[in-house]
Amino acid sequence: MRRLNRGPLRFLAGLTALVGVSFLGACQDLDIVNPNQPDRERAITNPADVEALVIGSWPLYWGRTMTSSSSYNSMPTIADVMTATYANNASLKLSSEPRVAFQNSQTAEEHGIARYQWYDWYELVSNANDALIAMDEGLEIIDETTGLNTTTQTRAMAKLFQGAGLGYIATLFDQMVVATEETDIEQADALALKPYTEGIEQAVASLEEAAALAGQVGEWYNGGSWATLWEGIPEVTSEMVQRVAYSHAARLMILSARGPEESAQLDWTRIRSWIDQGIQEDWVHGVSQQGQRARYWYRYRNSNTTFQGRSDYYFIGQADVSGNYQAWIDTPITERERFLITTPDRRITGDTPTSSGTYFEYVEDSRGLRPERGLYHFSYYQADRYPEPNSSYLMGSVPLYTVDEMNLYRALAAFRTGDLAGAAEYANLTRVANGGLPPLTASGVPEAADCVPQTKEGACGSLEQAIQYEFLVELQLLNMLYPYLTRRNFGTLTPGTFTQLPVPARELETLGLDIYTFGGPNGESSAGPFRW
């Protein structure tokens, strides 16, 4: 059996070996290149370099979720959780209304949204696969200083990255190559494109294996290169890696659902088991190294350039109790202007519409927003829950997984399986403590003139809407893909928005396959009418 090895997954057209994908990127994505990553040919034969190949893969994960401009400029605005008027990476094009189809072309301004997600996640998978192949073939990794055997530890981390890479590809693309270290490339369909559902199943299987391997490690070694794996977490433990793997599995499976119907069909018993075995305290990562910058947060918090993001009224407007949100919705798109929000949710505002809440600040000026590109993109409010990164996109730390996230997954699990009282109980943990709002009941938002959230018609929201509201208010900053994937799960993307990405045109052309796309009015995989 010839197993898969060598190179990121441009192997689709015959295992074309690449040294890396950094040459594919324009200047916007060069910051994710890892200069310390070893030469691939040398890495699969030298134990120290196999270890470095795995550890050095973390910047790829970080780049695709926190740092890459081809995603942080566009995905939050496409989700209508952030709003802006800059046009970079097709942000304005794809967040304007009426929505247009995703143009799947190598020359289209949005090409990088699909292209870089595809290649970089597959480079992460390929690094893991190469390392796992080497270890399967008998290579052992012995720390040169202590003599410790870290083979199982390295294998656990490789499996975690393999699962994360396959999982994010599955959440984003309609089809994919499902390749692991066990892939037999002599099989006729080994490298064929398969539905994303097969990809997500392999992803969570890899993550479960990562957790099992971590459990075999005993005391986790934090010396040598391992000391630099996760900044700000000097004492990684085997239990921590296990819990992170299970939390990854829960997040990726939930966010892979293409709408509420598909979400309802997930195996929630299995997901609950991952949640229960997942993190028990917030997993916080440092952001002071040049290679691990927080450009996503910078875009949200930026206050002094044209690249300024504000909070979209399709998101925070649900908190308004004055009727301004409903009036804004009823106004023709080209005539909409920003409005003040009156709300009892203290996360959104203070006691008055022009005072800042605990998670958002009131910004009176419109600096960085261009009126000729649509006043409906303007907003008085900007996310400020966490500190603003400096001009080098560095800051203290960022939470990557939180206990609140796990509890909201429990709320969604309960809701999807019919335990409405349990769903309300879990959602109330953030709604009441952080928002100061009345508790939800099994029936949804308690009836009141100042109920939150409200529908576009001004009615008090359903339990499902209230859970989504908590997801977005509490979790929108976990990574730049989260708002889009959350709104898709609940079926609330703006009508006409693509609900998944096509395989990039570059890949399809290499394979000799027809180019296709999604989104736009009445298009395939296009978001339907507003739900609330």
Tab-separated table of C-alpha atoms in Angstrom, residues 29-376:
chain	number	residue	atom	x	y	z
A	29	ASP	CA	-1.232	36.546	3.823
A	30	LEU	CA	2.544	36.449	4.124
A	31	ASP	CA	2.407	36.907	7.881
A	32	ILE	CA	1.328	33.288	8.398
A	33	VAL	CA	4.497	31.818	6.878
A	34	ASN	CA	6.565	30.068	9.524
A	35	PRO	CA	10.305	30.553	8.827
A	36	ASN	CA	11.225	28.023	11.512
A	37	GLN	CA	9.347	25.161	9.872
A	38	PRO	CA	11.882	22.622	8.623
A	39	ASP	CA	12.413	21.531	5.037
A	40	ARG	CA	9.769	18.842	4.375
A	41	GLU	CA	12.119	16.227	2.911
A	42	ARG	CA	14.445	16.525	5.881
A	43	ALA	CA	11.563	16.728	8.337
A	44	ILE	CA	10.230	13.245	7.635
A	45	THR	CA	13.532	11.522	8.407
A	46	ASN	CA	14.934	13.523	11.311
A	47	PRO	CA	13.151	13.025	14.675
A	48	ALA	CA	13.749	16.575	15.873
A	49	ASP	CA	12.408	17.944	12.619
A	50	VAL	CA	9.304	15.760	12.697
A	51	GLU	CA	8.590	17.211	16.113
A	52	ALA	CA	9.266	20.723	14.811
A	53	LEU	CA	6.994	20.091	11.813
A	54	VAL	CA	4.104	19.411	14.168
A	55	ILE	CA	4.796	22.185	16.666
A	56	GLY	CA	5.504	24.649	13.853
A	57	SER	CA	2.074	24.020	12.326
A	58	TRP	CA	0.223	26.046	14.946
A	59	PRO	CA	0.734	29.362	13.052
A	60	LEU	CA	-1.280	27.878	10.166
A	61	TYR	CA	-4.224	27.349	12.515
A	62	TRP	CA	-3.764	30.809	13.990
A	63	GLY	CA	-3.523	32.411	10.561
A	64	ARG	CA	-6.766	30.941	9.272
A	65	THR	CA	-8.754	31.841	12.395
A	66	MET	CA	-7.220	35.107	13.630
A	67	THR	CA	-4.720	36.724	11.261
A	68	SER	CA	-5.466	36.246	7.558
A	69	SER	CA	-6.843	39.339	5.855
A	70	SER	CA	-8.544	37.255	3.163
A	71	SER	CA	-10.885	36.042	5.903
A	72	TYR	CA	-10.997	38.642	8.682
A	73	ASN	CA	-11.872	41.416	6.239
A	74	SER	CA	-14.762	39.477	4.750
A	75	MET	CA	-16.267	36.655	6.782
A	76	PRO	CA	-17.613	38.746	9.721
A	77	THR	CA	-19.144	41.301	7.326
A	78	ILE	CA	-20.657	38.566	5.147
A	79	ALA	CA	-22.226	37.296	8.375
A	80	ASP	CA	-23.602	40.799	9.064
A	81	VAL	CA	-22.190	40.680	12.553
A	82	MET	CA	-19.581	43.280	11.646
A	83	THR	CA	-20.211	46.077	9.141
A	84	ALA	CA	-17.739	48.193	7.198
A	85	THR	CA	-17.304	50.082	3.919
A	86	TYR	CA	-13.789	49.005	2.953
A	87	ALA	CA	-13.741	46.904	-0.212
A	88	ASN	CA	-10.730	44.700	0.508
A	89	ASN	CA	-11.101	40.968	-0.159
A	90	ALA	CA	-14.585	41.537	-1.574
A	91	SER	CA	-15.911	42.536	1.839
A	92	LEU	CA	-18.086	45.338	0.461
A	93	LYS	CA	-19.146	43.316	-2.554
A	94	LEU	CA	-20.276	40.274	-0.567
A	95	SER	CA	-21.843	42.144	2.376
A	96	SER	CA	-23.857	44.610	0.303
A	97	GLU	CA	-27.491	44.088	-0.591
A	98	PRO	CA	-28.941	42.576	-2.627
A	99	ARG	CA	-26.446	39.743	-2.225
A	100	VAL	CA	-24.503	38.455	-5.204
A	101	ALA	CA	-23.114	34.998	-5.882
A	102	PHE	CA	-19.596	34.099	-4.789
A	103	GLN	CA	-17.503	34.489	-7.957
A	104	ASN	CA	-15.341	31.380	-8.104
A	105	SER	CA	-12.547	32.636	-10.325
A	106	GLN	CA	-8.783	32.978	-9.906
A	107	THR	CA	-9.063	36.646	-10.838
A	108	ALA	CA	-12.126	37.575	-8.759
A	109	GLU	CA	-11.574	39.859	-5.801
A	110	GLU	CA	-13.007	37.216	-3.464
A	111	HIS	CA	-10.780	34.400	-4.732
A	112	GLY	CA	-8.605	34.456	-1.603
A	113	ILE	CA	-11.527	33.734	0.719
A	114	ALA	CA	-11.784	30.182	-0.593
A	115	ARG	CA	-8.261	29.711	-1.895
A	116	TYR	CA	-6.280	30.413	1.253
A	117	GLN	CA	-8.671	28.564	3.540
A	118	TRP	CA	-8.357	25.526	1.279
A	119	TYR	CA	-4.579	25.501	0.899
A	120	ASP	CA	-3.590	26.436	4.434
A	121	TRP	CA	-5.928	24.014	6.204
A	122	TYR	CA	-4.656	21.313	3.872
A	123	GLU	CA	-1.066	22.261	4.641
A	124	LEU	CA	-1.909	21.756	8.318
A	125	VAL	CA	-3.357	18.331	7.462
A	126	SER	CA	-0.369	17.464	5.292
A	127	ASN	CA	2.133	18.376	8.015
A	128	ALA	CA	0.262	16.137	10.439
A	129	ASN	CA	0.043	13.305	7.927
A	130	ASP	CA	3.765	13.421	7.141
A	131	ALA	CA	4.661	13.353	10.827
A	132	LEU	CA	2.272	10.492	11.534
A	133	ILE	CA	3.613	8.466	8.608
A	134	ALA	CA	7.161	8.873	9.878
A	135	MET	CA	6.176	7.714	13.354
A	136	ASP	CA	4.110	4.832	11.972
A	137	GLU	CA	7.203	3.683	10.108
A	138	GLY	CA	9.138	3.427	13.355
A	139	LEU	CA	10.654	6.846	13.885
A	140	GLU	CA	10.864	7.708	17.585
A	141	ILE	CA	11.248	11.218	18.928
A	142	ILE	CA	13.680	11.487	21.820
A	143	ASP	CA	14.408	14.825	23.443
A	144	GLU	CA	18.140	15.460	23.036
A	145	THR	CA	18.493	17.178	26.414
A	146	THR	CA	16.458	14.961	28.719
A	147	GLY	CA	16.306	11.693	26.802
A	148	LEU	CA	12.496	11.686	27.136
A	149	ASN	CA	10.532	9.851	24.486
A	150	THR	CA	7.934	12.333	23.200
A	151	THR	CA	6.648	10.227	20.309
A	152	THR	CA	3.152	9.727	21.740
A	153	GLN	CA	2.923	13.385	22.679
A	154	THR	CA	3.910	14.407	19.154
A	155	ARG	CA	1.443	11.917	17.695
A	156	ALA	CA	-1.365	13.335	19.865
A	157	MET	CA	-0.671	16.876	18.674
A	158	ALA	CA	-0.429	15.761	15.035
A	159	LYS	CA	-3.820	14.077	15.343
A	160	LEU	CA	-5.276	17.228	16.918
A	161	PHE	CA	-4.031	19.338	14.001
A	162	GLN	CA	-5.171	16.756	11.465
A	163	GLY	CA	-8.667	16.824	12.949
A	164	ALA	CA	-8.787	20.609	13.177
A	165	GLY	CA	-7.644	21.034	9.587
A	166	LEU	CA	-10.082	18.509	8.142
A	167	GLY	CA	-12.817	19.894	10.372
A	168	TYR	CA	-12.522	23.493	9.239
A	169	ILE	CA	-12.398	22.430	5.583
A	170	ALA	CA	-15.604	20.480	6.201
A	171	THR	CA	-17.311	23.460	7.850
A	172	LEU	CA	-16.504	25.726	4.914
A	173	PHE	CA	-16.518	23.725	1.665
A	174	ASP	CA	-19.196	21.582	0.048
A	175	GLN	CA	-16.742	18.809	-0.820
A	176	MET	CA	-13.196	17.884	0.008
A	177	VAL	CA	-10.486	15.246	-0.109
A	178	VAL	CA	-10.590	13.237	3.115
A	179	ALA	CA	-6.960	12.272	3.565
A	180	THR	CA	-5.122	10.934	6.597
A	181	GLU	CA	-1.852	9.089	7.124
A	182	GLU	CA	-3.781	5.897	6.331
A	183	THR	CA	-4.956	7.019	2.900
A	184	ASP	CA	-4.012	4.453	0.270
A	185	ILE	CA	-3.359	6.441	-2.879
A	186	GLU	CA	-3.430	3.295	-5.006
A	187	GLN	CA	-7.168	3.037	-4.434
A	188	ALA	CA	-9.025	4.503	-7.408
A	189	ASP	CA	-11.109	6.942	-5.379
A	190	ALA	CA	-8.634	7.686	-2.583
A	191	LEU	CA	-8.163	11.302	-3.622
A	192	ALA	CA	-11.635	11.902	-5.003
A	193	LEU	CA	-13.680	14.823	-3.762
A	194	LYS	CA	-16.197	13.649	-1.179
A	195	PRO	CA	-19.094	15.346	0.635
A	196	TYR	CA	-18.169	17.522	3.599
A	197	THR	CA	-20.156	15.166	5.831
A	198	GLU	CA	-17.496	12.490	5.334
A	199	GLY	CA	-14.834	15.041	6.122
A	200	ILE	CA	-16.368	16.131	9.418
A	201	GLU	CA	-16.714	12.517	10.538
A	202	GLN	CA	-13.026	11.897	9.900
A	203	ALA	CA	-12.165	15.164	11.625
A	204	VAL	CA	-13.899	14.255	14.879
A	205	ALA	CA	-12.485	10.723	14.721
A	206	SER	CA	-8.989	12.236	14.529
A	207	LEU	CA	-9.773	14.538	17.428
A	208	GLU	CA	-11.056	11.636	19.516
A	209	GLU	CA	-7.846	9.791	18.743
A	210	ALA	CA	-5.843	12.872	19.735
A	211	ALA	CA	-7.605	12.895	23.097
A	212	ALA	CA	-6.952	9.182	23.602
A	213	LEU	CA	-3.261	9.576	22.748
A	214	ALA	CA	-2.912	12.544	25.075
A	215	GLY	CA	-4.354	10.391	27.831
A	216	GLN	CA	-1.511	7.928	27.312
A	217	VAL	CA	1.221	10.534	27.697
A	218	GLY	CA	1.184	10.932	31.454
A	219	GLU	CA	3.180	14.036	32.306
A	220	TRP	CA	3.293	16.375	29.306
A	221	TYR	CA	6.779	17.573	28.360
A	222	ASN	CA	6.963	21.381	28.215
A	223	GLY	CA	10.669	21.770	27.518
A	224	GLY	CA	12.557	22.307	24.279
A	225	SER	CA	10.428	23.324	21.313
A	226	TRP	CA	7.263	22.414	23.216
A	227	ALA	CA	7.741	25.500	25.389
A	228	THR	CA	6.813	27.657	22.381
A	229	LEU	CA	3.722	25.755	21.212
A	230	TRP	CA	0.992	27.877	22.789
A	231	GLU	CA	2.032	31.322	23.941
A	232	GLY	CA	0.951	32.259	27.436
A	233	ILE	CA	0.323	28.626	28.408
A	234	PRO	CA	3.667	27.551	29.888
A	235	GLU	CA	2.305	24.458	31.601
A	236	VAL	CA	0.461	22.378	29.035
A	237	THR	CA	-0.879	19.161	30.538
A	238	SER	CA	-2.120	15.926	29.021
A	239	GLU	CA	-5.561	16.634	30.431
A	240	MET	CA	-5.569	20.081	28.802
A	241	VAL	CA	-4.801	18.612	25.382
A	242	GLN	CA	-7.532	16.016	25.860
A	243	ARG	CA	-10.089	18.667	26.784
A	244	VAL	CA	-9.076	20.956	23.908
A	245	ALA	CA	-9.453	18.047	21.464
A	246	TYR	CA	-12.953	17.238	22.715
A	247	SER	CA	-13.961	20.912	22.637
A	248	HIS	CA	-12.678	21.115	19.061
A	249	ALA	CA	-14.819	18.119	18.139
A	250	ALA	CA	-17.945	19.689	19.630
A	251	ARG	CA	-17.355	23.074	17.991
A	252	LEU	CA	-16.585	21.732	14.541
A	253	MET	CA	-19.466	19.253	14.433
A	254	ILE	CA	-21.960	21.909	15.558
A	255	LEU	CA	-20.659	24.559	13.181
A	256	SER	CA	-20.601	22.144	10.238
A	257	ALA	CA	-24.417	22.133	10.062
A	258	ARG	CA	-25.752	24.014	7.045
A	259	GLY	CA	-28.929	25.151	8.779
A	260	PRO	CA	-31.336	24.392	11.622
A	261	GLU	CA	-32.731	21.276	9.942
A	262	GLU	CA	-29.288	19.746	9.573
A	263	SER	CA	-28.348	20.949	13.054
A	264	ALA	CA	-31.362	19.112	14.488
A	265	GLN	CA	-30.150	15.871	12.868
A	266	LEU	CA	-26.715	15.933	14.507
A	267	ASP	CA	-25.887	13.244	17.058
A	268	TRP	CA	-26.386	15.446	20.097
A	269	THR	CA	-25.744	12.620	22.559
A	270	ARG	CA	-22.284	12.246	21.093
A	271	ILE	CA	-21.764	16.005	21.066
A	272	ARG	CA	-22.799	16.267	24.716
A	273	SER	CA	-20.173	13.692	25.629
A	274	TRP	CA	-17.497	15.826	23.958
A	275	ILE	CA	-18.740	18.943	25.721
A	276	ASP	CA	-18.651	17.177	29.087
A	277	GLN	CA	-15.097	15.998	28.426
A	278	GLY	CA	-14.089	19.397	27.041
A	279	ILE	CA	-12.585	22.450	28.700
A	280	GLN	CA	-13.558	23.278	32.262
A	281	GLU	CA	-11.981	26.744	32.288
A	282	ASP	CA	-11.352	29.342	29.603
A	283	TRP	CA	-8.487	28.456	27.285
A	284	VAL	CA	-6.612	31.733	26.828
A	285	HIS	CA	-3.753	32.256	24.377
A	286	GLY	CA	-1.121	34.996	24.421
A	287	VAL	CA	-0.772	37.479	21.563
A	288	SER	CA	2.597	39.154	21.906
A	289	GLN	CA	4.675	37.226	19.370
A	290	GLN	CA	5.046	38.634	15.883
A	291	GLY	CA	3.794	35.428	14.282
A	292	GLN	CA	0.639	35.244	16.393
A	293	ARG	CA	-1.061	38.560	15.945
A	294	ALA	CA	-4.727	39.402	16.458
A	295	ARG	CA	-5.672	41.191	13.249
A	296	TYR	CA	-9.273	40.000	13.515
A	297	TRP	CA	-9.709	41.855	16.781
A	298	TYR	CA	-7.840	44.838	15.387
A	299	ARG	CA	-10.385	45.101	12.587
A	300	TYR	CA	-13.232	45.105	15.098
A	301	ARG	CA	-11.570	47.614	17.407
A	302	ASN	CA	-9.760	49.790	14.884
A	303	SER	CA	-10.567	53.437	15.482
A	304	ASN	CA	-8.156	55.420	13.350
A	305	THR	CA	-8.081	54.180	9.742
A	306	THR	CA	-10.380	53.426	6.811
A	307	PHE	CA	-10.229	49.779	7.863
A	308	GLN	CA	-12.731	50.286	10.625
A	309	GLY	CA	-15.327	47.731	11.601
A	310	ARG	CA	-18.549	48.478	13.462
A	311	SER	CA	-21.233	46.192	14.837
A	312	ASP	CA	-23.972	45.420	12.331
A	313	TYR	CA	-27.568	46.307	13.140
A	314	TYR	CA	-28.757	42.951	11.789
A	315	PHE	CA	-26.981	41.613	14.874
A	316	ILE	CA	-27.212	44.138	17.697
A	317	GLY	CA	-30.442	45.677	16.412
A	318	GLN	CA	-32.267	42.724	17.962
A	319	ALA	CA	-31.489	44.306	21.345
A	320	ASP	CA	-33.366	47.530	20.567
A	321	VAL	CA	-36.709	48.081	22.313
A	322	SER	CA	-37.512	51.549	20.958
A	323	GLY	CA	-38.845	50.487	17.567
A	324	ASN	CA	-35.854	51.981	15.774
A	325	TYR	CA	-34.678	48.566	14.596
A	326	GLN	CA	-38.024	47.700	13.059
A	327	ALA	CA	-38.192	51.137	11.389
A	328	TRP	CA	-34.689	50.563	9.979
A	329	ILE	CA	-35.725	47.164	8.594
A	330	ASP	CA	-38.845	48.657	7.014
A	331	THR	CA	-36.847	51.413	5.297
A	332	PRO	CA	-35.543	50.720	1.770
A	333	ILE	CA	-31.927	49.588	1.949
A	334	THR	CA	-30.510	52.597	0.129
A	335	GLU	CA	-32.316	54.974	2.507
A	336	ARG	CA	-31.282	53.350	5.786
A	337	GLU	CA	-29.121	55.291	8.209
A	338	ARG	CA	-27.615	54.377	11.547
A	339	PHE	CA	-29.817	54.626	14.607
A	340	LEU	CA	-29.526	54.665	18.393
A	341	ILE	CA	-30.292	51.511	20.329
A	342	THR	CA	-32.336	51.606	23.507
A	343	THR	CA	-31.920	48.364	25.401
A	344	PRO	CA	-31.856	46.847	28.889
A	345	ASP	CA	-28.974	44.579	27.777
A	346	ARG	CA	-26.039	46.185	29.543
A	347	ARG	CA	-23.581	44.397	27.274
A	348	ILE	CA	-24.778	46.504	24.333
A	349	THR	CA	-25.126	49.960	25.942
A	350	GLY	CA	-25.051	51.609	29.302
A	351	ASP	CA	-28.127	53.290	30.768
A	352	THR	CA	-28.561	55.476	27.689
A	353	PRO	CA	-28.268	54.774	23.956
A	354	THR	CA	-25.138	56.949	23.758
A	355	SER	CA	-23.290	55.259	26.604
A	356	SER	CA	-21.097	52.198	26.224
A	357	GLY	CA	-21.993	48.737	27.399
A	358	THR	CA	-19.625	46.121	28.758
A	359	TYR	CA	-19.061	44.532	25.325
A	360	PHE	CA	-19.769	47.394	22.904
A	361	GLU	CA	-18.967	51.086	22.840
A	362	TYR	CA	-20.902	54.008	21.427
A	363	VAL	CA	-18.951	55.817	18.687
A	364	GLU	CA	-20.513	59.087	17.547
A	365	ASP	CA	-18.282	59.828	14.584
A	366	SER	CA	-18.321	57.928	11.307
A	367	ARG	CA	-14.582	58.006	10.728
A	368	GLY	CA	-13.421	55.289	8.387
A	369	LEU	CA	-16.888	54.762	6.872
A	370	ARG	CA	-17.609	55.961	3.330
A	371	PRO	CA	-21.151	57.250	2.696
A	372	GLU	CA	-20.987	56.759	-1.083
A	373	ARG	CA	-20.740	53.015	-0.416
A	374	GLY	CA	-24.027	52.844	1.439
A	375	LEU	CA	-25.192	54.500	4.638
A	376	TYR	CA	-26.865	51.230	5.608
